mmCIF file of C-alpha atoms and ligand atoms in Angstrom:
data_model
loop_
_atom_site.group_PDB
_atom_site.id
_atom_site.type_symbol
_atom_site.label_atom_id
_atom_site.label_comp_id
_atom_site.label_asym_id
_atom_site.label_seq_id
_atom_site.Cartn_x
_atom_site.Cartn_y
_atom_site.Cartn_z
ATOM 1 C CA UNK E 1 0.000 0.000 0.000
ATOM 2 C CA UNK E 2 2.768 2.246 0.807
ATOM 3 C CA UNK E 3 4.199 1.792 -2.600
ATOM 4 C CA UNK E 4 0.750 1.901 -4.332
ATOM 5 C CA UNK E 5 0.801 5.515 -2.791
ATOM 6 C CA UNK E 6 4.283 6.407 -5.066
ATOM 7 C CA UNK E 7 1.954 5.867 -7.781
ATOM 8 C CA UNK E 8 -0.870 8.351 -8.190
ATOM 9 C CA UNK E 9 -1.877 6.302 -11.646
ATOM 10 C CA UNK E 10 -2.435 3.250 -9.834
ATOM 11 C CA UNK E 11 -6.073 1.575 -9.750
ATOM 12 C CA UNK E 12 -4.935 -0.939 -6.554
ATOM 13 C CA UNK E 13 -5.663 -3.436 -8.342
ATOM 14 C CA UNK E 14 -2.178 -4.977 -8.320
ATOM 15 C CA UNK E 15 -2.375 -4.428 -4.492
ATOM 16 C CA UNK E 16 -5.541 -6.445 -4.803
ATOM 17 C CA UNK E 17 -3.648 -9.096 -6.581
ATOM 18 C CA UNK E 18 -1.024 -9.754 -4.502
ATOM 19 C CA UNK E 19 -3.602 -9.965 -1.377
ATOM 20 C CA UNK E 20 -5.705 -12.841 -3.800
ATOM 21 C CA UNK E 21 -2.149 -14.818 -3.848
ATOM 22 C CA UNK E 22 -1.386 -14.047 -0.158
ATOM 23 C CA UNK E 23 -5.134 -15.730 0.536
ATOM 24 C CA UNK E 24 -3.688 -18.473 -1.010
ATOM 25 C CA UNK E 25 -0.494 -18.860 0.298
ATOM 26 C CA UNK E 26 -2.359 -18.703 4.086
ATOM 27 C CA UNK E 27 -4.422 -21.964 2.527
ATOM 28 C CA UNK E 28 -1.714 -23.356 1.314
ATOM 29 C CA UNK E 29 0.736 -23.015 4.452
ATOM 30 C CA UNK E 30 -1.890 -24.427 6.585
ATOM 31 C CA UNK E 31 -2.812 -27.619 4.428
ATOM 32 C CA UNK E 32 1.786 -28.024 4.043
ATOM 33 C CA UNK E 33 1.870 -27.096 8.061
ATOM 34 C CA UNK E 34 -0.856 -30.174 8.319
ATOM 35 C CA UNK E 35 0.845 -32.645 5.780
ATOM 36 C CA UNK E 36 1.639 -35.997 7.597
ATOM 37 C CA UNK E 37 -1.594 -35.026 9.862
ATOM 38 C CA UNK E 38 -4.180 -35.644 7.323
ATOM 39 C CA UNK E 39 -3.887 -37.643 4.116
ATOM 40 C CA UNK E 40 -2.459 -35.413 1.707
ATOM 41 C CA UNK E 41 1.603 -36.819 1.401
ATOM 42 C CA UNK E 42 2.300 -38.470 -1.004
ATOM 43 C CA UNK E 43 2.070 -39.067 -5.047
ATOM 44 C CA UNK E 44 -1.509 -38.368 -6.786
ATOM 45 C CA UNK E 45 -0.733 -41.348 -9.266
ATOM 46 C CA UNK E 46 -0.315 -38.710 -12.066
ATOM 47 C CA UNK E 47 2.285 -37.261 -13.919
ATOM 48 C CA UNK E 48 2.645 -33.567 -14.836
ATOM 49 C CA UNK E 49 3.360 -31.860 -18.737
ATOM 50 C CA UNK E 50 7.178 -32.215 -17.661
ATOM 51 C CA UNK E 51 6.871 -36.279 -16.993
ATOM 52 C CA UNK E 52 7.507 -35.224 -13.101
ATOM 53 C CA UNK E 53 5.100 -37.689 -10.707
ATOM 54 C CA UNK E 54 2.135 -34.951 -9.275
ATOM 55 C CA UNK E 55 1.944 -34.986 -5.546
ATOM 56 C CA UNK E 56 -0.943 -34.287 -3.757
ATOM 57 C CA UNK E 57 0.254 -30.856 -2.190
ATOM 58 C CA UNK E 58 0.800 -29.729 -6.203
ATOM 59 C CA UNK E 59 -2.239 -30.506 -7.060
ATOM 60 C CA UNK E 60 -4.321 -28.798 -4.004
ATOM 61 C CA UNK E 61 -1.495 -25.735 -4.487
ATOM 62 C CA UNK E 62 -2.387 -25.406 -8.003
ATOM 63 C CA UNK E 63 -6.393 -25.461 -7.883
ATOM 64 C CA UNK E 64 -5.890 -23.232 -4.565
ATOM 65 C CA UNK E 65 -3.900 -20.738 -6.290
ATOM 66 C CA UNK E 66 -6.069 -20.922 -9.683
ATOM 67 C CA UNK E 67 -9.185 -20.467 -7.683
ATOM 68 C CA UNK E 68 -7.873 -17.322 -5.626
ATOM 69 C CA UNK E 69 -7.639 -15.325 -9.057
ATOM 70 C CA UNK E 70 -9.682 -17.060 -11.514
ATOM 71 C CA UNK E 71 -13.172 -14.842 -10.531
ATOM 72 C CA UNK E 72 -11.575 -11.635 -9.144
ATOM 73 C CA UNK E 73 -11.321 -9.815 -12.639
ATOM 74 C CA UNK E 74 -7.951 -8.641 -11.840
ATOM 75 C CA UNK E 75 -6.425 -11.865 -13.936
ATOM 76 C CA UNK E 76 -7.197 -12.764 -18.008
ATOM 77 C CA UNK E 77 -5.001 -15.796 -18.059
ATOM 78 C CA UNK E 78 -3.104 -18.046 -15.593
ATOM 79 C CA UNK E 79 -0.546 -20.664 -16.527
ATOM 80 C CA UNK E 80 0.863 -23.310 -14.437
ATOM 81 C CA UNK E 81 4.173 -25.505 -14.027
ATOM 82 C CA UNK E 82 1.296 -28.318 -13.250
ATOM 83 C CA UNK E 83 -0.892 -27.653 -15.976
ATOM 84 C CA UNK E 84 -0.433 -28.387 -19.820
ATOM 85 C CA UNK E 85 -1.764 -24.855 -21.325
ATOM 86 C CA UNK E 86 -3.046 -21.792 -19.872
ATOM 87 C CA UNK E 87 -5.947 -21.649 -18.615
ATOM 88 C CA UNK E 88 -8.550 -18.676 -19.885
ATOM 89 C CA UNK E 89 -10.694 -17.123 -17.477
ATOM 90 C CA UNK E 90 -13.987 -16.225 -18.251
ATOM 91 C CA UNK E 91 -14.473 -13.812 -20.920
ATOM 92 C CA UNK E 92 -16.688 -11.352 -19.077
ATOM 93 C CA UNK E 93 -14.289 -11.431 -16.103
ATOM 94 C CA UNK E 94 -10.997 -10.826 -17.859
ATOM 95 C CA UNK E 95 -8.595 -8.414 -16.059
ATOM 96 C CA UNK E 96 -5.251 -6.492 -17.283
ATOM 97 C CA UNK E 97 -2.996 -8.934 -15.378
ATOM 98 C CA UNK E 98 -1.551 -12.546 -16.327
ATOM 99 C CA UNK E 99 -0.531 -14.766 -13.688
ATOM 100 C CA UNK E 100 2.204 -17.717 -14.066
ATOM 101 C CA UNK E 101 3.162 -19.507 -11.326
ATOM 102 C CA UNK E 102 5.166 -22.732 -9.878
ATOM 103 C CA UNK E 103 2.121 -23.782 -7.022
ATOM 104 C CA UNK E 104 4.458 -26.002 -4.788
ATOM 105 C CA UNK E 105 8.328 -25.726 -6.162
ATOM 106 C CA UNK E 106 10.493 -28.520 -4.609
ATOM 107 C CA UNK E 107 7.995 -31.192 -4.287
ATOM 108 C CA UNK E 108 9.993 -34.179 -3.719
ATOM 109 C CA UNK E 109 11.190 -32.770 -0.212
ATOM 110 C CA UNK E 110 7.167 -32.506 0.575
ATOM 111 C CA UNK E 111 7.040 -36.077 2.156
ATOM 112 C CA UNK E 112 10.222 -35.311 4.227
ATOM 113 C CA UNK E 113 9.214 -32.269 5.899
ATOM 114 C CA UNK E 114 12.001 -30.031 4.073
ATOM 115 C CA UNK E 115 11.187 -26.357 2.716
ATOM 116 C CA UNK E 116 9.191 -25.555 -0.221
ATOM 117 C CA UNK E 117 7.690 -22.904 -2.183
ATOM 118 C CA UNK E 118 5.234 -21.472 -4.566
ATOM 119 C CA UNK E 119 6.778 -18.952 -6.883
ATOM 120 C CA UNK E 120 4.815 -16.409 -8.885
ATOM 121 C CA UNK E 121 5.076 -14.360 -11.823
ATOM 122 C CA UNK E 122 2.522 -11.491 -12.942
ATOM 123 C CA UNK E 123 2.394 -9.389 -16.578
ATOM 124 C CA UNK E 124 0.297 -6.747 -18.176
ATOM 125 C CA UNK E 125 -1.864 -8.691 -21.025
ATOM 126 C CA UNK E 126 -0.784 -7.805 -24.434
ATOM 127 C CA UNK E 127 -4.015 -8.776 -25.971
ATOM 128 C CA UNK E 128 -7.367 -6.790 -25.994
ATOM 129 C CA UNK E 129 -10.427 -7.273 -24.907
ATOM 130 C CA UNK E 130 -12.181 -7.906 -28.138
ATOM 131 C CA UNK E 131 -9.497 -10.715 -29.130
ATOM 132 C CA UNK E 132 -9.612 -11.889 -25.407
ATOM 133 C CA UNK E 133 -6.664 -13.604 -23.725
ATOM 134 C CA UNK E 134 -4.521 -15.990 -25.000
ATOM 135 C CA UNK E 135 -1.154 -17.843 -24.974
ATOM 136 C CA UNK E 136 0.394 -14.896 -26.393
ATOM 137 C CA UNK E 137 0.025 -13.080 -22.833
ATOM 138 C CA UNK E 138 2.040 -15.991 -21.097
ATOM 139 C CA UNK E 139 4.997 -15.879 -23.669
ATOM 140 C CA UNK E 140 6.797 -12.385 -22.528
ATOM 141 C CA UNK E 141 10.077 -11.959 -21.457
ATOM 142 C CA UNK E 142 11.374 -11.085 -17.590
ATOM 143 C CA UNK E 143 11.566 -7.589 -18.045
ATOM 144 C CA UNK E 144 8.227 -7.355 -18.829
ATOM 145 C CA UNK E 145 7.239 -8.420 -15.064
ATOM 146 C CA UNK E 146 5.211 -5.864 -13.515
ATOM 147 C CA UNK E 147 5.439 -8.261 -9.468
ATOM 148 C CA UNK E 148 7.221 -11.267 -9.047
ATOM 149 C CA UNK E 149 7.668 -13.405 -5.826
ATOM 150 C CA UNK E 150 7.664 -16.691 -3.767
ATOM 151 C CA UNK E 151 6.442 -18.253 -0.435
ATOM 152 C CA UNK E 152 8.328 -19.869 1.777
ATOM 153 C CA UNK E 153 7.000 -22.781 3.452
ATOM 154 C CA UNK E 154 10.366 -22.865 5.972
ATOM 155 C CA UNK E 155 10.698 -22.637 9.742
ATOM 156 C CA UNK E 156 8.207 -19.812 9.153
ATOM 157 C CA UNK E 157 6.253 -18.527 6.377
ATOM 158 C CA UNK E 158 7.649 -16.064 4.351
ATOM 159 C CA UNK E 159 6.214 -13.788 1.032
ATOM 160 C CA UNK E 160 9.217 -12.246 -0.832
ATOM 161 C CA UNK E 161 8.411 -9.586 -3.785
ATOM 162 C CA UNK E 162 9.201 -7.081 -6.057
ATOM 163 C CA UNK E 163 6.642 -4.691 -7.991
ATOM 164 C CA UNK E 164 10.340 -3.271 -9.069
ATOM 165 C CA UNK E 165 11.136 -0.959 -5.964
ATOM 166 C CA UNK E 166 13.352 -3.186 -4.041
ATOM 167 C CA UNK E 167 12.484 -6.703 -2.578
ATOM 168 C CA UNK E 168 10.413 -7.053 0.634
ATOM 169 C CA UNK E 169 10.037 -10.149 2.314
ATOM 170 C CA UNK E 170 6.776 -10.250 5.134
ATOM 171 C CA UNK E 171 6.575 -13.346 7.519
ATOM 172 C CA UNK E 172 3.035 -14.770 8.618
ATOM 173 C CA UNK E 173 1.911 -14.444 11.850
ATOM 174 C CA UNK E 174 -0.149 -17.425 12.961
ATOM 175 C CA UNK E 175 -2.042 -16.262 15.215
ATOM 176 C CA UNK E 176 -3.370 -13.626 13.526
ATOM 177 C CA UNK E 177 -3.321 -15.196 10.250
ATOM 178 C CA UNK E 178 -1.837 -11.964 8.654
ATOM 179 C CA UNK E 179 1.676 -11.264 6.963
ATOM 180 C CA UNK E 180 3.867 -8.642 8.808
ATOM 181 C CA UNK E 181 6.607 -6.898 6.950
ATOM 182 C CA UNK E 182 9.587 -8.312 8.327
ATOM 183 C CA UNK E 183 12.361 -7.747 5.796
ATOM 184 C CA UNK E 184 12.050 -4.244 4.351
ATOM 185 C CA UNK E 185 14.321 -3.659 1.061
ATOM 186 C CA UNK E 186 16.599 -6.774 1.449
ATOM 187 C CA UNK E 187 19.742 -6.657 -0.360
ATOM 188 C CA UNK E 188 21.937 -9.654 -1.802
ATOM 189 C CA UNK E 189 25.305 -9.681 -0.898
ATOM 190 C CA UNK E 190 27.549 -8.494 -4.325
ATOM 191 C CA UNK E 191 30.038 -11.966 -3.597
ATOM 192 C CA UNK E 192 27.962 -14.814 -2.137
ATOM 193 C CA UNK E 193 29.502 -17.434 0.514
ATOM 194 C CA UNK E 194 27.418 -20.329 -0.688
ATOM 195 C CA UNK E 195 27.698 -21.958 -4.213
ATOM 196 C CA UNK E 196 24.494 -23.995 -4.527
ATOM 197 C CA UNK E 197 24.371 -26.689 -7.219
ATOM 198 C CA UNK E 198 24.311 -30.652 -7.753
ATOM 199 C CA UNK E 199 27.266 -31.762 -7.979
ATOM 200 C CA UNK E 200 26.228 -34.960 -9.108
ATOM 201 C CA UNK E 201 25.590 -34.560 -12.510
ATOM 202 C CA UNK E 202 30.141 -33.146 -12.325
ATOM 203 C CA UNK E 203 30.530 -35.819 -15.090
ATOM 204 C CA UNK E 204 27.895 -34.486 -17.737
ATOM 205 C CA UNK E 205 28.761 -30.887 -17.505
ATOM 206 C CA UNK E 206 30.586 -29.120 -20.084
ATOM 207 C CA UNK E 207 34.497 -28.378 -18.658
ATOM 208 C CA UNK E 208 32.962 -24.672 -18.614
ATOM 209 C CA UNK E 209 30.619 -25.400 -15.849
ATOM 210 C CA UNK E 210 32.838 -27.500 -14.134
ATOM 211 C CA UNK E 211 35.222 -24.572 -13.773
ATOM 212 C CA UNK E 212 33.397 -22.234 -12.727
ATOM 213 C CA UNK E 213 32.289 -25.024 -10.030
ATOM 214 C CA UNK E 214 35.777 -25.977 -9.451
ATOM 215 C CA UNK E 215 36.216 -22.059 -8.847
ATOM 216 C CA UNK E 216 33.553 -21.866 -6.350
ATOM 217 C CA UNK E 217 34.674 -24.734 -4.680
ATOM 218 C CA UNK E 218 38.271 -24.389 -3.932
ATOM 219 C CA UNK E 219 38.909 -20.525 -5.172
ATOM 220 C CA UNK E 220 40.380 -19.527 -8.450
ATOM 221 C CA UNK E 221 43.697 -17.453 -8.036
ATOM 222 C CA UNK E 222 42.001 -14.090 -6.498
ATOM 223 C CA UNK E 223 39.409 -14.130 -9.210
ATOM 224 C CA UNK E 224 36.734 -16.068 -6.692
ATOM 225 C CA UNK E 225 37.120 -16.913 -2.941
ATOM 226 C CA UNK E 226 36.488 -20.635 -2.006
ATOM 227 C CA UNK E 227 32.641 -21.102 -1.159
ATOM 228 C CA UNK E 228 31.297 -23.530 1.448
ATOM 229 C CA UNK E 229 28.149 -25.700 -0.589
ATOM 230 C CA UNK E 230 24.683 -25.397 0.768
ATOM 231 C CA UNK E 231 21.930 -27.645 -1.730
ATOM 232 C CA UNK E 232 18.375 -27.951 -0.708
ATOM 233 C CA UNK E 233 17.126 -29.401 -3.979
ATOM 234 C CA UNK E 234 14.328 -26.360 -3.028
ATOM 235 C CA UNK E 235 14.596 -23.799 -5.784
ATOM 236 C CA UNK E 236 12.446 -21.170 -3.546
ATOM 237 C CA UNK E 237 14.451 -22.048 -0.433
ATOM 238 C CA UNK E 238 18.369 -22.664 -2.141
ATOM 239 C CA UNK E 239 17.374 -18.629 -3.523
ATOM 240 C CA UNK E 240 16.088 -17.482 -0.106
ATOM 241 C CA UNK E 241 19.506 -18.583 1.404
ATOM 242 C CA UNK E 242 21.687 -16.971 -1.125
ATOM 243 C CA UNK E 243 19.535 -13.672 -1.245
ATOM 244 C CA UNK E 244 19.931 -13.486 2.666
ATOM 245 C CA UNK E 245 22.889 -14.349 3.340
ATOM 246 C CA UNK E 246 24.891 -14.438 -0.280
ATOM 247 C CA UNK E 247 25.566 -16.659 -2.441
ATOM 248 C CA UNK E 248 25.453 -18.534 -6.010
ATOM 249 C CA UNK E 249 22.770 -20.872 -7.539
ATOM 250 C CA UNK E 250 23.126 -22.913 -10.341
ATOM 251 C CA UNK E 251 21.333 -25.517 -12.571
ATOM 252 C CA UNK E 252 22.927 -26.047 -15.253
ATOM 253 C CA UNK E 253 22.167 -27.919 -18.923
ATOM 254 C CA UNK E 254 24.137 -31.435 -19.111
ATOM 255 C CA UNK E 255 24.626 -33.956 -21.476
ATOM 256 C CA UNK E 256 21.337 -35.532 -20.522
ATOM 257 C CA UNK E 257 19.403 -31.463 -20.211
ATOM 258 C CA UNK E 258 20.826 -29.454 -22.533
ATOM 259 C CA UNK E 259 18.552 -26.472 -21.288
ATOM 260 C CA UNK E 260 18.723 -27.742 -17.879
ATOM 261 C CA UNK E 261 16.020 -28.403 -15.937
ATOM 262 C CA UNK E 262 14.140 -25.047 -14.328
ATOM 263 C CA UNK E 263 11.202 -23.857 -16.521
ATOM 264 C CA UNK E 264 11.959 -20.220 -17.297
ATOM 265 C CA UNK E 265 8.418 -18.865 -16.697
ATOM 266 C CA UNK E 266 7.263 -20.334 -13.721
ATOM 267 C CA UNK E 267 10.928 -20.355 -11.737
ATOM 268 C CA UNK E 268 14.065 -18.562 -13.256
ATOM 269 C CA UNK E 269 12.373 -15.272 -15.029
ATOM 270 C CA UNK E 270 10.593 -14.347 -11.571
ATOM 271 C CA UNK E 271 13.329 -15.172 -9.351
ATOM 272 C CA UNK E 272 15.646 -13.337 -11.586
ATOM 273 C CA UNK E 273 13.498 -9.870 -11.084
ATOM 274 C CA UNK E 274 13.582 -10.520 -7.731
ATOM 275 C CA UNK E 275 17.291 -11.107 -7.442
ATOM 276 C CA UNK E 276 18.034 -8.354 -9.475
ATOM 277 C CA UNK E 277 16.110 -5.945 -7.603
ATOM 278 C CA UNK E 278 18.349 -7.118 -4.680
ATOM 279 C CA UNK E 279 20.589 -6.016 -6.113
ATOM 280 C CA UNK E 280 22.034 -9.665 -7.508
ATOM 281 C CA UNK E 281 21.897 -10.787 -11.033
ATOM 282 C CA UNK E 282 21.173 -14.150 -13.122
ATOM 283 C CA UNK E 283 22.084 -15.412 -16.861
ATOM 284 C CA UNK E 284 21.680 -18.389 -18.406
ATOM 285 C CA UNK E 285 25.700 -18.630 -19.571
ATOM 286 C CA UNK E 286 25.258 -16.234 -21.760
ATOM 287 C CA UNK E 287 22.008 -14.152 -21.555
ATOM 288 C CA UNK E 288 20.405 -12.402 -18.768
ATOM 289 C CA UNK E 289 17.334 -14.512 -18.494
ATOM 290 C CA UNK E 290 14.951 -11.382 -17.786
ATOM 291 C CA UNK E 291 15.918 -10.536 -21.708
ATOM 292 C CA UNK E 292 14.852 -14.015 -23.410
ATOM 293 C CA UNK E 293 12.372 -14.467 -25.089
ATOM 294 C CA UNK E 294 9.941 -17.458 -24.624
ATOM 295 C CA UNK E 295 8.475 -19.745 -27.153
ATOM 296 C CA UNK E 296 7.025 -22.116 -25.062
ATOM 297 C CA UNK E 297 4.938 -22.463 -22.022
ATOM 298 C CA UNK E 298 7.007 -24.888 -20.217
ATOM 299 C CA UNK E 299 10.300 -23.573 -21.880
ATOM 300 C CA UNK E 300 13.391 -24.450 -19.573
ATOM 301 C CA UNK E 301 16.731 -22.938 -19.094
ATOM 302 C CA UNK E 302 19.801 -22.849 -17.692
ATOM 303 C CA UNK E 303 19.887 -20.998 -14.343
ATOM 304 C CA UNK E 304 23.251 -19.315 -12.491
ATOM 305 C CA UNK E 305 21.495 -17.166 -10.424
ATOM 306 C CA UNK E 306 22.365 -14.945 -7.052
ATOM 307 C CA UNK E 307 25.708 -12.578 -5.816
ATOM 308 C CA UNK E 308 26.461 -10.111 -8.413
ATOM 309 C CA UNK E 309 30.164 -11.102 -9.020
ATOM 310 C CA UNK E 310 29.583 -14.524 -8.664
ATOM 311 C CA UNK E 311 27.219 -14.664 -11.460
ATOM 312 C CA UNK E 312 29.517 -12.209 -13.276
ATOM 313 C CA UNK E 313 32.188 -14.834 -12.912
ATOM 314 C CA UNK E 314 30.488 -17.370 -13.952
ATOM 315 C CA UNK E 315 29.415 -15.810 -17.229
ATOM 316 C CA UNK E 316 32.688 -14.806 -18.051
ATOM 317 C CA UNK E 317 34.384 -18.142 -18.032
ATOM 318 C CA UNK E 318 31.053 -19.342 -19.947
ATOM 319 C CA UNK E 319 31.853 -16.840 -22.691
ATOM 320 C CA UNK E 320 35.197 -17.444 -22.866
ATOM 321 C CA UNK E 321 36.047 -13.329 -21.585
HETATM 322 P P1 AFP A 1 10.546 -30.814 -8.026
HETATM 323 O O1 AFP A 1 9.469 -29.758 -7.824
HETATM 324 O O2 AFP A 1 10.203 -31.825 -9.074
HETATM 325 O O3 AFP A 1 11.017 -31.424 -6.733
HETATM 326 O O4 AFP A 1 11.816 -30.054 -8.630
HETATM 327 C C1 AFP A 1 12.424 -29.100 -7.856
HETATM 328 C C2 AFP A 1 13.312 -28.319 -8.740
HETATM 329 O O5 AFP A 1 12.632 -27.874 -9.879
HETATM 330 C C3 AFP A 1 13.924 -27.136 -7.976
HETATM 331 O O6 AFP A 1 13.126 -26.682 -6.932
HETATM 332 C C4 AFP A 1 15.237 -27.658 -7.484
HETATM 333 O O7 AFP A 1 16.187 -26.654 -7.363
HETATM 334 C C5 AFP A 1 15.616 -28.659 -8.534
HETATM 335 O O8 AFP A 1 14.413 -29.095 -9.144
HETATM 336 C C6 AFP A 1 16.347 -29.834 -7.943
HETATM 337 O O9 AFP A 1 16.677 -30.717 -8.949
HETATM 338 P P2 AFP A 1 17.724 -31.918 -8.699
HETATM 339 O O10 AFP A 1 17.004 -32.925 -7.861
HETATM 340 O O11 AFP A 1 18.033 -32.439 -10.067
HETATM 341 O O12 AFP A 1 18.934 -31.347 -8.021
#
């Protein structure tokens, strides 16, 4: 609200928006703050667009998140990491904002009571309101991001976002079921003391990757400082580290991935605008990833991601500079 206020233009209804997704992040946090209570661990017996097996937190995270927009008018189109193609809302109740999101990021540490997160990504539609809202509003590039975010379902929950004045990070207060700013303006360190990556896929990286790995890891002649390695297998919570406390990310394509394995609409292009407005950066080797283009829903990239220099490092060796 108090950034609304900077903006005399504004119609609140982005405000309005975030408070639909915060709704469902409260739902959400309470079902994942239940799981192993109730019967909701565990597989759904169906696989997702990428071939990953649907748990039954992804599923209720999805419909819950859907179902928090879908009828508000605020939202033409959402499009999720669980679904296979957007999904349209109702022409008479088509708003000016486009929703992508990642409902429950991380899932296989669900059944093992490790962090995860719902990440979220929200444009201005391109298309008009005679054509109505299609695909074409999904497939913009990171820059385009008017809010971006993620909840963390950690030791507490956490929503972290940008509308592109700094990153803010509230924490929920159970009992009073609201979120409190907590974190006002967080900032990344510019040289991270983390490198997060699996390093188990060493032998199907190009040597480029595993130098810049072998850099992070034991220090590379006053260019980079030996890291110690932190690796949730979390996307949201792996990120939250590094933006707190500094540090690198990567996911990198392999012989096996050659673009890797994070989708870049529902993960990397909306935790890159929110690392960036910490004042961190992310590329995929080559590119920043806010300035690619997408061509596909479920698109994936490469991901190096966090500290400034770190990421700078990285892209150098990458590019041969
Ligand atoms: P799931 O949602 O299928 O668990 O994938 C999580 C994820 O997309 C991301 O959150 C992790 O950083 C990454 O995959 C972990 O992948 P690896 O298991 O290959 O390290």
């Amino acid at each position: 609200m108090e950034q609304e206020r900077l903006h005399p233009e504004a119609t609140g209804e982005l405000s309005n928006l975030l408070y639909d997704l915060c709704l469902a992040a409260k739902i959400i946090s309470r079902q994942v703050r239940r799981a192993g209570l109730t019967d909701i661990l565990g597989g759904s017996g169906t696989l997702n667009v990428s071939g990953d097996l649907q748990q039954k937190l992804d599923m209720f995270a999805n419909e819950t998140v859907r179902n928090a927009v879908q009828h508000t008018g605020r939202v033409c189109i959402t499009a999720s990491e669980e679904d296979e193609g957007p999904v349209v809302c109702p022409r008479e109740e088509q708003g000016k904002y486009v929703l992508l999101y990642d409902p429950l990021d991380g899932s296989t540490n669900i059944d093992v009571n490790v962090s995860i997160g719902t990440i979220f990504s929200i444009h201005r539609r391109v298309t008009g309101q005679q054509e109505g809202a299609s695909e074409l509003d999904c497939l913009q590039p990171g820059y385009r991001q008017v809010a971006a975010g993620y909840i963390l379902y950690g030791s507490s929950t956490m929503l972290v976002y940008t509308t592109g004045q700094g990153v803010h990070g509230f924490t929920l207060d159970p009992t009073i079921g609201e979120f409190l700013l907590s974190h006002p303006d967080i900032r990344s360190p510019d040289v991270g003391k983390y490198y997060s990556v699996n390093e188990s896929h060493w032998n199907k990286w190009a040597p480029g990757i595993q130098r810049v790995v072998g850099a992070f890891k034991n220090g590379d002649g006053g260019r980079v400082e030996a890291k110690n390695a932190r690796y949730i297998g979390s996307l949201v919570a792996d990120i939250h580290r590094n933006l707190m406390s500094g540090g690198v990310f990567l996911y990198p394509a392999d012989a096996i991935s050659p673009q890797g394995k994070l989708r870049l609409l529902y993960e990397a292009a909306p935790l890159a605008f929110v690392v960036e407005q910490a004042g961190g950066a992310a590329t995929d080797g080559r590119r920043n990833i806010l300035d690619i283009k997408p061509t596909a829903l479920h698109q994936r990239t490469p991901l190096i991601i966090g500290s400034k220099q770190d990421v700078a490092f990285a892209q150098s060796v990458l590019t041969g500079q």
